[in-house]
Short mmCIF file of C-alpha atoms in Angstrom, two decimals:
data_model
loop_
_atom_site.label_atom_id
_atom_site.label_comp_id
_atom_site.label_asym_id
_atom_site.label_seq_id
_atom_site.Cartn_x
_atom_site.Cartn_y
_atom_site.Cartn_z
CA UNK A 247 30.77 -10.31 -11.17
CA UNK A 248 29.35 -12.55 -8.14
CA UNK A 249 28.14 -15.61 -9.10
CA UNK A 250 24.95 -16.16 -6.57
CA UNK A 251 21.81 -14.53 -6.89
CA UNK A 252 22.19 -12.23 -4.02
CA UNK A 253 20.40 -9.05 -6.15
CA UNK A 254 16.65 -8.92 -5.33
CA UNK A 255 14.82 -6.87 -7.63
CA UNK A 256 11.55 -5.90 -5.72
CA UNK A 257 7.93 -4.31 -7.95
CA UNK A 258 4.64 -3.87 -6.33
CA UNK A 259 2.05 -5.45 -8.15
CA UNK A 260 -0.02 -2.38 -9.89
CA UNK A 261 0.66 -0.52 -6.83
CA UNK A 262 -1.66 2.36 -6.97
CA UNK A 263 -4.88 0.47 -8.08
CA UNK A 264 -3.69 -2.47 -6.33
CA UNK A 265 -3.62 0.49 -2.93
CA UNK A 266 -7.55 1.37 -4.13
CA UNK A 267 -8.68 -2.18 -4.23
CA UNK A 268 -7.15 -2.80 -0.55
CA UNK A 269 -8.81 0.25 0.62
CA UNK A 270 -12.46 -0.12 -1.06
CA UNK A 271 -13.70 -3.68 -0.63
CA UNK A 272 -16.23 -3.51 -3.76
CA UNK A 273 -13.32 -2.96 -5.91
CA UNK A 274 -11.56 -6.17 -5.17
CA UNK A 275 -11.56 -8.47 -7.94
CA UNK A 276 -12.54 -5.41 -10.04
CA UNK A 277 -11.06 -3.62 -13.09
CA UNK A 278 -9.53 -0.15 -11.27
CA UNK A 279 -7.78 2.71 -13.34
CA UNK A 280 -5.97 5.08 -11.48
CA UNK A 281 -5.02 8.67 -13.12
CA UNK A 282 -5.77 12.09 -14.61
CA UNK A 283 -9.33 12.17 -14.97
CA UNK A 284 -8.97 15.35 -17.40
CA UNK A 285 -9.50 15.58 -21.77
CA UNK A 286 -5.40 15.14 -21.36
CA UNK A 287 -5.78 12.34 -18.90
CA UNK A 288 -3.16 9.19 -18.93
CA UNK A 289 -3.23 6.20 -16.63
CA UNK A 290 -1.52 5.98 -13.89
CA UNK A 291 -1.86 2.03 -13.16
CA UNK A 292 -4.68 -0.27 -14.00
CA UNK A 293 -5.61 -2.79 -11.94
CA UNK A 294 -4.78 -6.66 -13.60
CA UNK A 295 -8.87 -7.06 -13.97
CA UNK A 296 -8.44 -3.98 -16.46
CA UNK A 297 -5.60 -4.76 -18.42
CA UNK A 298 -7.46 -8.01 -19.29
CA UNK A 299 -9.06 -5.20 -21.65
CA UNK A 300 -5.74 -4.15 -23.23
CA UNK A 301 -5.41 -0.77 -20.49
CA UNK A 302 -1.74 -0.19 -19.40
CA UNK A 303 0.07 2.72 -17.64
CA UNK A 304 0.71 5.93 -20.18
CA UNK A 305 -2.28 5.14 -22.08
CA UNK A 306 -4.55 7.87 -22.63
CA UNK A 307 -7.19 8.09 -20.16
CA UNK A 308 -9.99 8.41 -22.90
CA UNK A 309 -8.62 5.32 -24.84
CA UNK A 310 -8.75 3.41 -21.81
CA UNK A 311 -12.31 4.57 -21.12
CA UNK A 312 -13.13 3.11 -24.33
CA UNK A 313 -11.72 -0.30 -23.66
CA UNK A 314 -13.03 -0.48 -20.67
CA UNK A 315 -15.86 1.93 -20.26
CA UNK A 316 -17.14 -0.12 -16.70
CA UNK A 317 -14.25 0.21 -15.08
CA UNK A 318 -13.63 2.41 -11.52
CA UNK A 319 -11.48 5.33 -12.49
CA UNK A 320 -10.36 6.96 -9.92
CA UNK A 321 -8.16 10.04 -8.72
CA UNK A 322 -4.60 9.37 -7.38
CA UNK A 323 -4.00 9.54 -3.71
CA UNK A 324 -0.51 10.28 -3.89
CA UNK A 325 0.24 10.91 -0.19
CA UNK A 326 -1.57 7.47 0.94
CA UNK A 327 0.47 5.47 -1.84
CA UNK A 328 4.01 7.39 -0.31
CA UNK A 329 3.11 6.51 3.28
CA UNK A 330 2.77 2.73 1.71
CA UNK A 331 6.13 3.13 -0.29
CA UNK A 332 7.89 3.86 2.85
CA UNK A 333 6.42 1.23 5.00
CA UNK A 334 7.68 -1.02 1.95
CA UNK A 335 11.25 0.76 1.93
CA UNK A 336 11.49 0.69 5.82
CA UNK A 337 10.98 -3.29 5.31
CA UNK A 338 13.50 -3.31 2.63
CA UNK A 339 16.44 -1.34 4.62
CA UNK A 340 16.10 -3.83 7.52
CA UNK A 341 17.03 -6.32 4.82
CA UNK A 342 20.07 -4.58 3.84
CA UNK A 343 21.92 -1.24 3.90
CA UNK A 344 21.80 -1.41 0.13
CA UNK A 345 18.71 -0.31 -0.91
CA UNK A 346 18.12 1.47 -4.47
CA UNK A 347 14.26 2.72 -4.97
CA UNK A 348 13.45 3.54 -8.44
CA UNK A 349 9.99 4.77 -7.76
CA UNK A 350 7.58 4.88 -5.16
CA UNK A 351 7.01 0.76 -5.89
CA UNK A 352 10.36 -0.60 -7.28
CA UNK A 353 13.41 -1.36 -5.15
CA UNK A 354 16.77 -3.10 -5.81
CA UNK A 355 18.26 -4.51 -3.22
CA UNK A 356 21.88 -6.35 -2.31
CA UNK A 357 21.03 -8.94 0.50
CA UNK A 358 24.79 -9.77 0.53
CA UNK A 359 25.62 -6.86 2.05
CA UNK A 360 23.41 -7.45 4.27
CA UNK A 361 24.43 -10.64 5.27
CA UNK A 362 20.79 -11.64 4.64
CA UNK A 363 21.98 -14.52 1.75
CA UNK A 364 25.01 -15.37 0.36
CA UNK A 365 23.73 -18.70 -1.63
CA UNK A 366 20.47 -19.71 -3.68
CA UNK A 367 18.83 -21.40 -0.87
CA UNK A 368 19.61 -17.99 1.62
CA UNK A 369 18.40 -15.81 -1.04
CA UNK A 370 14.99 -17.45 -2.06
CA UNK A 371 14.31 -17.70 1.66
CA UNK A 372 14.77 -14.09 2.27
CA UNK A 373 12.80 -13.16 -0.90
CA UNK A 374 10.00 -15.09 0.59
CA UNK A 375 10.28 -13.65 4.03
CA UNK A 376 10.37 -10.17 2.75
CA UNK A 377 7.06 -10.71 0.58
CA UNK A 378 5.31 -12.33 3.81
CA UNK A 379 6.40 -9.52 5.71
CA UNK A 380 5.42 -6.65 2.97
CA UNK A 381 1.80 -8.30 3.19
CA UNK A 382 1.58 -8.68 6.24
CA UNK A 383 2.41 -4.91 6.94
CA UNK A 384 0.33 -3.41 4.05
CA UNK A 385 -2.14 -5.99 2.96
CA UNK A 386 -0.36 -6.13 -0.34
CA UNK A 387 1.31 -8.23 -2.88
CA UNK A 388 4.97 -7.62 -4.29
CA UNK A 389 7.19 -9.62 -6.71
CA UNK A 390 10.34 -10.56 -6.23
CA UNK A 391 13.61 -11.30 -8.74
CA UNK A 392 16.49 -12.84 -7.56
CA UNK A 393 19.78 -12.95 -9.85
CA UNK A 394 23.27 -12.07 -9.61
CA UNK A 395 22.80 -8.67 -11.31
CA UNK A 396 20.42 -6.49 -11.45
CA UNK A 397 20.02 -6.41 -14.83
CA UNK A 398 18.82 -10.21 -14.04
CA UNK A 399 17.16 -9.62 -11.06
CA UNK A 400 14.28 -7.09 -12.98
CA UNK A 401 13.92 -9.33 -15.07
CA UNK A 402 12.95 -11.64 -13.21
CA UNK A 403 11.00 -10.18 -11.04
CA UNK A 404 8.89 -8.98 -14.17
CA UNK A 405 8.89 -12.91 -14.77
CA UNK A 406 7.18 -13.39 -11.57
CA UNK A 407 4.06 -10.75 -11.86
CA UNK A 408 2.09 -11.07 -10.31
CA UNK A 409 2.51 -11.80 -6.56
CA UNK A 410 5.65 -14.75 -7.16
CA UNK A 411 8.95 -14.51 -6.86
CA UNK A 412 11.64 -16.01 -9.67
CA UNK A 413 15.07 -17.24 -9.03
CA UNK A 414 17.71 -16.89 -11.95
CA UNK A 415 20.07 -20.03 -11.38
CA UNK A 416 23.85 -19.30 -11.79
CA UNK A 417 24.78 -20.62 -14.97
CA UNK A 418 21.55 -20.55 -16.92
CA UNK A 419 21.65 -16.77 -17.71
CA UNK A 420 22.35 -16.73 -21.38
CA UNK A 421 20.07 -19.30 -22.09
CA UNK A 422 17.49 -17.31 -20.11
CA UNK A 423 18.54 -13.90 -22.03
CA UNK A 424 18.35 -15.81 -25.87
CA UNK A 425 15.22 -15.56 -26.63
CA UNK A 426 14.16 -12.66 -25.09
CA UNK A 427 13.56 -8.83 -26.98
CA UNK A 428 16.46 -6.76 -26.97
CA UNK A 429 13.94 -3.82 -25.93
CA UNK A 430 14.37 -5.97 -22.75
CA UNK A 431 17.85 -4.38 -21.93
CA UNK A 432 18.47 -1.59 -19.72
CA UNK A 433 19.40 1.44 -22.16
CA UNK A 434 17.29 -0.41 -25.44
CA UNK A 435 14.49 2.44 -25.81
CA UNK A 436 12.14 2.62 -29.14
CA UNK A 437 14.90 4.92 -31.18
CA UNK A 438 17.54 2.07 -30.66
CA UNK A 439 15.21 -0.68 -30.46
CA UNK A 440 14.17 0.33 -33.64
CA UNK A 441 17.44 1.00 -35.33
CA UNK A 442 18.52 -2.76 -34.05
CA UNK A 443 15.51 -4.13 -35.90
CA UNK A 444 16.32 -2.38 -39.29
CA UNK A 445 19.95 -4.36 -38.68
CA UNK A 446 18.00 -7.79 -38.23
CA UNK A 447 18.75 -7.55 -34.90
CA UNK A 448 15.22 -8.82 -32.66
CA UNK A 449 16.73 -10.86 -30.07
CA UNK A 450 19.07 -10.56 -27.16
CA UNK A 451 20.66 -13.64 -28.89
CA UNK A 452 21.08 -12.35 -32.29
CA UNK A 453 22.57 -8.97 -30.06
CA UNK A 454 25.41 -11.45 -28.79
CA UNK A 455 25.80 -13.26 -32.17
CA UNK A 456 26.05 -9.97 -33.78
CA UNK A 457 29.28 -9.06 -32.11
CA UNK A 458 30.98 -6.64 -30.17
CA UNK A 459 32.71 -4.54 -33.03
CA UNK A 460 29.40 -4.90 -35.26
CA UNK A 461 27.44 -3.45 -32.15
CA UNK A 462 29.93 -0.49 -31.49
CA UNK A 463 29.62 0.39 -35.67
CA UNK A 464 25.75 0.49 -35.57
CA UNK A 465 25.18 2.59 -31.94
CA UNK A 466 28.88 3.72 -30.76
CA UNK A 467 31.74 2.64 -28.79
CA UNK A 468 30.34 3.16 -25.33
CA UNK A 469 26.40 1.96 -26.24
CA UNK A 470 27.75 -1.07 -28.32
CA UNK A 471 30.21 -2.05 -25.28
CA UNK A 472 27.63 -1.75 -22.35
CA UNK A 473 24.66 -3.69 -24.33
CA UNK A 474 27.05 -6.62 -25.95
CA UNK A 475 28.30 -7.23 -22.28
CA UNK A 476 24.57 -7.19 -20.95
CA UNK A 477 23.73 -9.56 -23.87
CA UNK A 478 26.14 -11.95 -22.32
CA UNK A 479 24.52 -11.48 -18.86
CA UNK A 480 27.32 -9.39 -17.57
CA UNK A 481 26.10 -6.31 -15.62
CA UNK A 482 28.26 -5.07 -13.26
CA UNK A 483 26.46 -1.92 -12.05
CA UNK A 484 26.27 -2.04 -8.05
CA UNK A 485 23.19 -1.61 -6.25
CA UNK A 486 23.55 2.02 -5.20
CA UNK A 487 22.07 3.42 -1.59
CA UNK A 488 19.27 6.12 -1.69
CA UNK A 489 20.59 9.69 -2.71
CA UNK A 490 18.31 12.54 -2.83
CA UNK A 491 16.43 13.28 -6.23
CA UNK A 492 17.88 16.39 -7.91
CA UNK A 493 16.01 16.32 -10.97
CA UNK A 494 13.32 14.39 -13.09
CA UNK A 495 13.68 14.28 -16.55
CA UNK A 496 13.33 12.57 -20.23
CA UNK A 497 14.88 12.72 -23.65
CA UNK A 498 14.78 11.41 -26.67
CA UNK A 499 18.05 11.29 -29.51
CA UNK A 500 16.72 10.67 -32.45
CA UNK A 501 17.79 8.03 -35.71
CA UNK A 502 17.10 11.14 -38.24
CA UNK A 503 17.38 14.91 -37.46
CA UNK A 504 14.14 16.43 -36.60
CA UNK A 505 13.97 19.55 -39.36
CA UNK A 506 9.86 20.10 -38.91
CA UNK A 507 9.18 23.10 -36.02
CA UNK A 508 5.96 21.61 -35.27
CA UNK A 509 7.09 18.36 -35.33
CA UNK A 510 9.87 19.61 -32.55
CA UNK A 511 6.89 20.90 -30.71
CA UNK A 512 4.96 17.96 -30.77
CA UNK A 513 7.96 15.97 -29.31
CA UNK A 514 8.55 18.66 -26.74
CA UNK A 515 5.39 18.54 -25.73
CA UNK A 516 5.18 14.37 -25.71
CA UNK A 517 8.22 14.67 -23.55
CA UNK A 518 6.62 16.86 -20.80
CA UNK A 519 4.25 14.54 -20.53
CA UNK A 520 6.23 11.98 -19.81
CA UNK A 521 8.53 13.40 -17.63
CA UNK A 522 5.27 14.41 -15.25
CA UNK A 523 4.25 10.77 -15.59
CA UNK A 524 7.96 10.15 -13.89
CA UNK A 525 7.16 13.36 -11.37
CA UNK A 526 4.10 11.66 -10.12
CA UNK A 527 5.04 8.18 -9.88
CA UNK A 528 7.59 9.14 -7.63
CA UNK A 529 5.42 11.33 -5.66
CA UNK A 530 7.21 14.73 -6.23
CA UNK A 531 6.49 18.08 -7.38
CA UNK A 532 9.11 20.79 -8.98
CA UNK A 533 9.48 24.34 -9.58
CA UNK A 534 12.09 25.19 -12.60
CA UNK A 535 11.39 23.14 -15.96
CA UNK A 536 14.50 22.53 -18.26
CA UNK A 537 14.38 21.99 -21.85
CA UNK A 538 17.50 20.27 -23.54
CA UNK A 539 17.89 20.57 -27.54
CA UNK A 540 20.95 19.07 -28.98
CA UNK A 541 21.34 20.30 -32.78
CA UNK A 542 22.26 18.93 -35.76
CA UNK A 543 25.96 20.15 -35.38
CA UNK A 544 25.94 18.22 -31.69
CA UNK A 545 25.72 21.93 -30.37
CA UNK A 546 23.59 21.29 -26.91
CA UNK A 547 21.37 24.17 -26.11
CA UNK A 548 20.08 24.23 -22.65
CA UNK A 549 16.97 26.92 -21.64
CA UNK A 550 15.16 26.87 -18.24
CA UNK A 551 12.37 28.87 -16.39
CA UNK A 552 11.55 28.63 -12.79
CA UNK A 553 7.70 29.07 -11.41
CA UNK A 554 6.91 30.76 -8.31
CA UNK A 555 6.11 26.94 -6.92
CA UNK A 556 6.46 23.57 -7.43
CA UNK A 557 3.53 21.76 -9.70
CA UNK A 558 2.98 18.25 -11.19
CA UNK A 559 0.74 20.06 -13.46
CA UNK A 560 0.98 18.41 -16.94
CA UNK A 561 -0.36 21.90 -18.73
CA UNK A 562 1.96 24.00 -16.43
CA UNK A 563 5.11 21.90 -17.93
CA UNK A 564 4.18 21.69 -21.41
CA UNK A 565 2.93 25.43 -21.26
CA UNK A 566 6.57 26.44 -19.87
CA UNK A 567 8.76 23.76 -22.20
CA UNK A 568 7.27 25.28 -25.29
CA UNK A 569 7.96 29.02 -24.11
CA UNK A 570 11.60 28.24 -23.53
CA UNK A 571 11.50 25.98 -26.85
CA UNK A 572 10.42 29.52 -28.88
CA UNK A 573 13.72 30.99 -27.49
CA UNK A 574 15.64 28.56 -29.03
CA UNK A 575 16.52 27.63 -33.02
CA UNK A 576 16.13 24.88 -34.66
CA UNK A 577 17.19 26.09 -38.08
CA UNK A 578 19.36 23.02 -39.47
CA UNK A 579 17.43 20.18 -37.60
CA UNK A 580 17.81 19.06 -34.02
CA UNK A 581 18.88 15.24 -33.12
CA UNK A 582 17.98 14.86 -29.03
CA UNK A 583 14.98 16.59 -27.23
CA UNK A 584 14.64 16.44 -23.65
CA UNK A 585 12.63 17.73 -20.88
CA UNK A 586 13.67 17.87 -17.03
CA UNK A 587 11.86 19.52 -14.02
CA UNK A 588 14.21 20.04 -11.00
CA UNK A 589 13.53 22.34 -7.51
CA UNK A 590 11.96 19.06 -5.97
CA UNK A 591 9.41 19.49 -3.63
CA UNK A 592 7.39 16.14 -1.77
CA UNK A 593 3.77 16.48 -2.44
CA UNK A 594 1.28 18.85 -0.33
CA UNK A 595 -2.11 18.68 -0.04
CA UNK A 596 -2.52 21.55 -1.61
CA UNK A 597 -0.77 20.51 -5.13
CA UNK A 598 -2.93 17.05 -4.74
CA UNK A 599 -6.65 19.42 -4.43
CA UNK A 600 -5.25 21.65 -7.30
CA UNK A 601 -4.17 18.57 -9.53
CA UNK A 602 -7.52 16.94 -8.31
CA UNK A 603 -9.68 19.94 -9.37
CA UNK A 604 -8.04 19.89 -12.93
CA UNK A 605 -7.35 23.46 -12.74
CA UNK A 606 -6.19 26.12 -10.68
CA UNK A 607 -2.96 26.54 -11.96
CA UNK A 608 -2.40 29.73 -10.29
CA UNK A 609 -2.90 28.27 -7.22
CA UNK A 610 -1.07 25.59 -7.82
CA UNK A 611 2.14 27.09 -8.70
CA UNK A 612 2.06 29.54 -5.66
CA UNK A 613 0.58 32.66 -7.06
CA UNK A 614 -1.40 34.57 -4.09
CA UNK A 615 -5.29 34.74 -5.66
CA UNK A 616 -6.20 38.83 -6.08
CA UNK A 617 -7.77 40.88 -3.49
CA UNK A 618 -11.45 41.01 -3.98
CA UNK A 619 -13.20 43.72 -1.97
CA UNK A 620 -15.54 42.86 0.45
CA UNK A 621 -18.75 44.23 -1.41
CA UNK A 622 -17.63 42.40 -4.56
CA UNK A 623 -16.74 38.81 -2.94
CA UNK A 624 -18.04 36.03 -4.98
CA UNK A 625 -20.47 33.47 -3.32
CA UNK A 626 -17.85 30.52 -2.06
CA UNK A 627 -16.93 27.71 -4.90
CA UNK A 628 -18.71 24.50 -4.75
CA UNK A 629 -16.37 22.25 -3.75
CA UNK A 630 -14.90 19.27 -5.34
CA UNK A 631 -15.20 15.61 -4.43
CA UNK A 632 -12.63 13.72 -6.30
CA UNK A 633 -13.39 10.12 -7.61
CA UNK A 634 -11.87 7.63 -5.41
CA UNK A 635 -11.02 10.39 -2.38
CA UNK A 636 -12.04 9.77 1.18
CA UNK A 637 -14.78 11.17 2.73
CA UNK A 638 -16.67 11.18 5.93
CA UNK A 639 -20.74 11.54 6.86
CA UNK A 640 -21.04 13.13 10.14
CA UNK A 641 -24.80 10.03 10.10
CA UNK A 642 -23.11 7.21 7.76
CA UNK A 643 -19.68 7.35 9.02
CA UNK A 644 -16.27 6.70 6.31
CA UNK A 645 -16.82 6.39 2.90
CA UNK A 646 -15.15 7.20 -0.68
CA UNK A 647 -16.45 9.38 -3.83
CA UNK A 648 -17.71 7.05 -6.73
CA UNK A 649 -18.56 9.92 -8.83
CA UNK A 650 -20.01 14.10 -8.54
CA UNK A 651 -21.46 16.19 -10.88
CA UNK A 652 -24.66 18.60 -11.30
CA UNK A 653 -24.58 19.53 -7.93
CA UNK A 654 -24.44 16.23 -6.92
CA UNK A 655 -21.77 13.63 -5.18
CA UNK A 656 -22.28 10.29 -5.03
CA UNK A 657 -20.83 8.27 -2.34
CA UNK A 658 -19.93 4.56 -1.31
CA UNK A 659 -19.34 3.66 2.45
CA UNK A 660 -16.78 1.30 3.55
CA UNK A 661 -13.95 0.81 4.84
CA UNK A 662 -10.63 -1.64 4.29
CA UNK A 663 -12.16 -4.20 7.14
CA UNK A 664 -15.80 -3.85 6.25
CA UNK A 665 -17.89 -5.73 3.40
CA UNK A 666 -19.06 -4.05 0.29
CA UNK A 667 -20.39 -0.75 1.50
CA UNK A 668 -24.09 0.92 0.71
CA UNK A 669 -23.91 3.78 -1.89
CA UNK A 670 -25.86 6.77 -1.33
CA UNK A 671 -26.43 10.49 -3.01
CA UNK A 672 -25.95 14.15 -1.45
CA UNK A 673 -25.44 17.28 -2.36
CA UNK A 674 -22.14 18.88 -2.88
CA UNK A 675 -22.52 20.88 -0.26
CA UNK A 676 -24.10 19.11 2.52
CA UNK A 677 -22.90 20.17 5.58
CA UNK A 678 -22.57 16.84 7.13
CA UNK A 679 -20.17 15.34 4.43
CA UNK A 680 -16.36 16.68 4.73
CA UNK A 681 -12.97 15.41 3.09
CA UNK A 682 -11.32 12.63 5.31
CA UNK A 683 -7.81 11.10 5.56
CA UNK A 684 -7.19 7.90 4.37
CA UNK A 685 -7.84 4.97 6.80
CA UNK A 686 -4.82 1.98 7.57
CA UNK A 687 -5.16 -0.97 4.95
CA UNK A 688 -4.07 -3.14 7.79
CA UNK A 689 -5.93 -2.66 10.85
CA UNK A 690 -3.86 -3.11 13.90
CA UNK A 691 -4.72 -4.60 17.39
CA UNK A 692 -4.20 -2.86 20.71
CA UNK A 693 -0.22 -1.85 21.76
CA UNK A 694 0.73 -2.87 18.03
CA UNK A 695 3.21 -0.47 16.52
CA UNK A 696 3.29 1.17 13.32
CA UNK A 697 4.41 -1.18 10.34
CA UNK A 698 3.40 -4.73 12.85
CA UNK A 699 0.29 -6.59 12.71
CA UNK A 700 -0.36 -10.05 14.15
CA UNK A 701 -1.45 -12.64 12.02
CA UNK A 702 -1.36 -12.66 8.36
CA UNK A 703 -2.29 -10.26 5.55
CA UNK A 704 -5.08 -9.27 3.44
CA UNK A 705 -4.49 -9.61 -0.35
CA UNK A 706 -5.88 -6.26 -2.69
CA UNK A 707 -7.41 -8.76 -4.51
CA UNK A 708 -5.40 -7.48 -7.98
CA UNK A 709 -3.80 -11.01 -7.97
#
């Protein structure tokens, strides 16, 4: 394994709400919560200002309205927050060839192979450029981990949130790793975290005291190998260049055999949700869902059904995994659950107005609406105005949706460079207010080129 901390672990600080705040100036310094709006709502990302009130990602969206019922909720704008992940990523592959996203807002990569650092001093110098440099591009804060591994190197960028960067010294690894959870590990979920605990096993420490044959008796020969070598800081998994996404997916395995059908529904349908929370955050959409039930005999049953187009729909996917779930039995118990959508597709603006509506699920999975004759043709729907969305006001100019409802939309205008913007009321369908595309978070001078901007950057205010 190297010995200097060439592996920089890069995470955007709450990157979506963090994107809202840099785009709506009355937001900065605000608590934001960005997600589905819906019953079945779950965050997204909440700004720092909200988690002060105990709101984090996967939380249902009612909870988090409960905790903090004054905060902005707002809409994702998924295509604005990928045009900002690969400014980000574009910044990152100058760095190195090496370049590993995990999400829209996470990134390892190996500066080594880059020639970009091959000591401590080389490293924490490029880790510092590279933040300068994502700033001053987007008007946003990232943190940075540096570490010989990148087991390390997320942790410590997760030690520097938000907007720092930490530096894992060569040599002070296990004493770093001691004291830490052992849900801290790559591969330590809740169903081994929690079969650890019933052991007396809390601690990455007590992991490496435990011992490597004790560790392969309690989880198995490969699980108790990988996570006794981790506990002594050795992770030798390689920072691995971009592939293309085949699939998304989740799954649980499970301490005790599930025997309870609606219990296996309820996890089914826990899973789907999850696995869309993975769809969006990377910005992707898919067509053919994939359910995965291993049995209690280790029998693996695999079922799949493919729509006629690609949805981030949470209802779509659970509505689909528990159709292919009643084709399968789970007479004798089942021990692993998991749910995958695959047929990637990048986001349209179509699927975003569908998801955005919280409905049209016909629509959204490519079904052509019916014919209606002429004579019979509805009046036209009132249209939507998503919370957060951009709009424009052929009088008051760019602006964003705080809110709409009984026949109303309410509307703030500003823009990234401007002060606080005026709020004002309209109806939903006045002509002189129409959907807009997002405006730069960085305004650029004259002959500047996409991605450069002269002088320095504009913090989201999210800290």
């Amino acid at each position: 394994m190297r010995s200097a901390p060439t592996i920089l672990h890069l995470d955007m600080d709450a990157f979506f709400a963090s994107v809202e705040q840099a785009s709506k100036p009355s937001l900065r310094g605000k608590a934001v919560v960005v997600g589905g709006l819906g019953p079945r709502g779950v965050v997204a990302t909440a700004s720092y200002e909200a988690r002060v009130f105990g709101v984090h990602s996967a939380m249902p969206m009612a909870q988090a309205r409960r905790l903090a019922p004054n905060a902005a909720y707002l809409v994702p704008r998924f295509a604005l927050y990928r045009s900002i992940s690969e400014q980000v990523m574009g910044l990152l592959r100058a760095v190195s060839p090496l370049v590993e996203p995990l999400s829209l807002d996470e990134a390892f990569v190996d500066l080594e192979a880059g020639g970009t650092a091959w000591d401590e001093r080389s490293a924490r110098l490029a880790g510092s450029k590279l933040r300068a440099d994502i700033r001053a591009v987007t008007g946003l804060t990232g943190s940075v981990g540096l570490a010989a591994s990148k087991m390390l190197a997320k942790i410590a960028s997760e030690q520097a949130k938000p907007d720092g960067l930490v530096l894992i010294e060569p040599g002070t690894e296990r004493a770093l790793l001691g004291p830490l959870s052992v849900r801290t590990l790559p591969g330590v979920g809740p169903a081994t975290g929690d079969h650890l605990r019933r052991a007396g096993i809390h601690t990455v420490g007590e992991l490496a005291e435990a011992g490597e044959d004790e560790l392969v008796r309690l989880l198995g020969r490969a699980h108790g190998h990988a996570l006794f070598a981790m506990a002594l800081a050795r992770d030798e998994r390689p920072v691995v260049a971009e592939r293309e996404t085949k699939s998304v997916s989740v799954e649980d395995t499970y301490d005790v055999d599930i025997h309870d059908r609606g219990r296996v529904g309820a996890e089914v349908q826990r899973l789907a949700d999850r696995c869309v929370r993975r769809l969006r955050g990377a910005g992707l959409s898919g067509r053919t869902i994939v359910l995965k039930v291993r049995r209690y005999d280790f029998s693996t049953l695999t079922r799949s059904e493919t729509l006629r187009g690609p949805t981030d729909d949470p209802a779509v996917v659970r509505e689909a995994a528990a159709r292919l779930l009643d084709s399968v039995d789970t007479t004798g118990g089942v021990r692993l659950l998991g749910v995958g959508v695959s047929g990637l597709a990048d986001y349209t603006q179509e699927d975003l107005f569908a998801q955005a509506a919280g409905g049209g699920v016909r629509e959204a999975a490519g079904e052509e609406p019916e014919a209606v004759p002429a004579a019979e043709s509805p009046a036209p729907a009132e249209r939507r105005w998503p919370a957060g969305h951009d709009v424009r006001h052929a009088l008051h100019g760019h602006g964003w949706v705080q809110g709409s409802g009984l026949g109303r939309v309410t509307v703030r205008f500003e823009t990234p460079d401007s002060e606080p913007g005026r709020v004002k009321t309209f109806r939903v369908d006045d002509p002189a207010l129409e959907p807009a595309e997002p405006l730069p978070l960085v305004s650029r001078g004259p002959g500047e080129s996409e991605g450069v901007r002269a002088g320095g950057g504009r913090g989201p205010g999210s800290g």
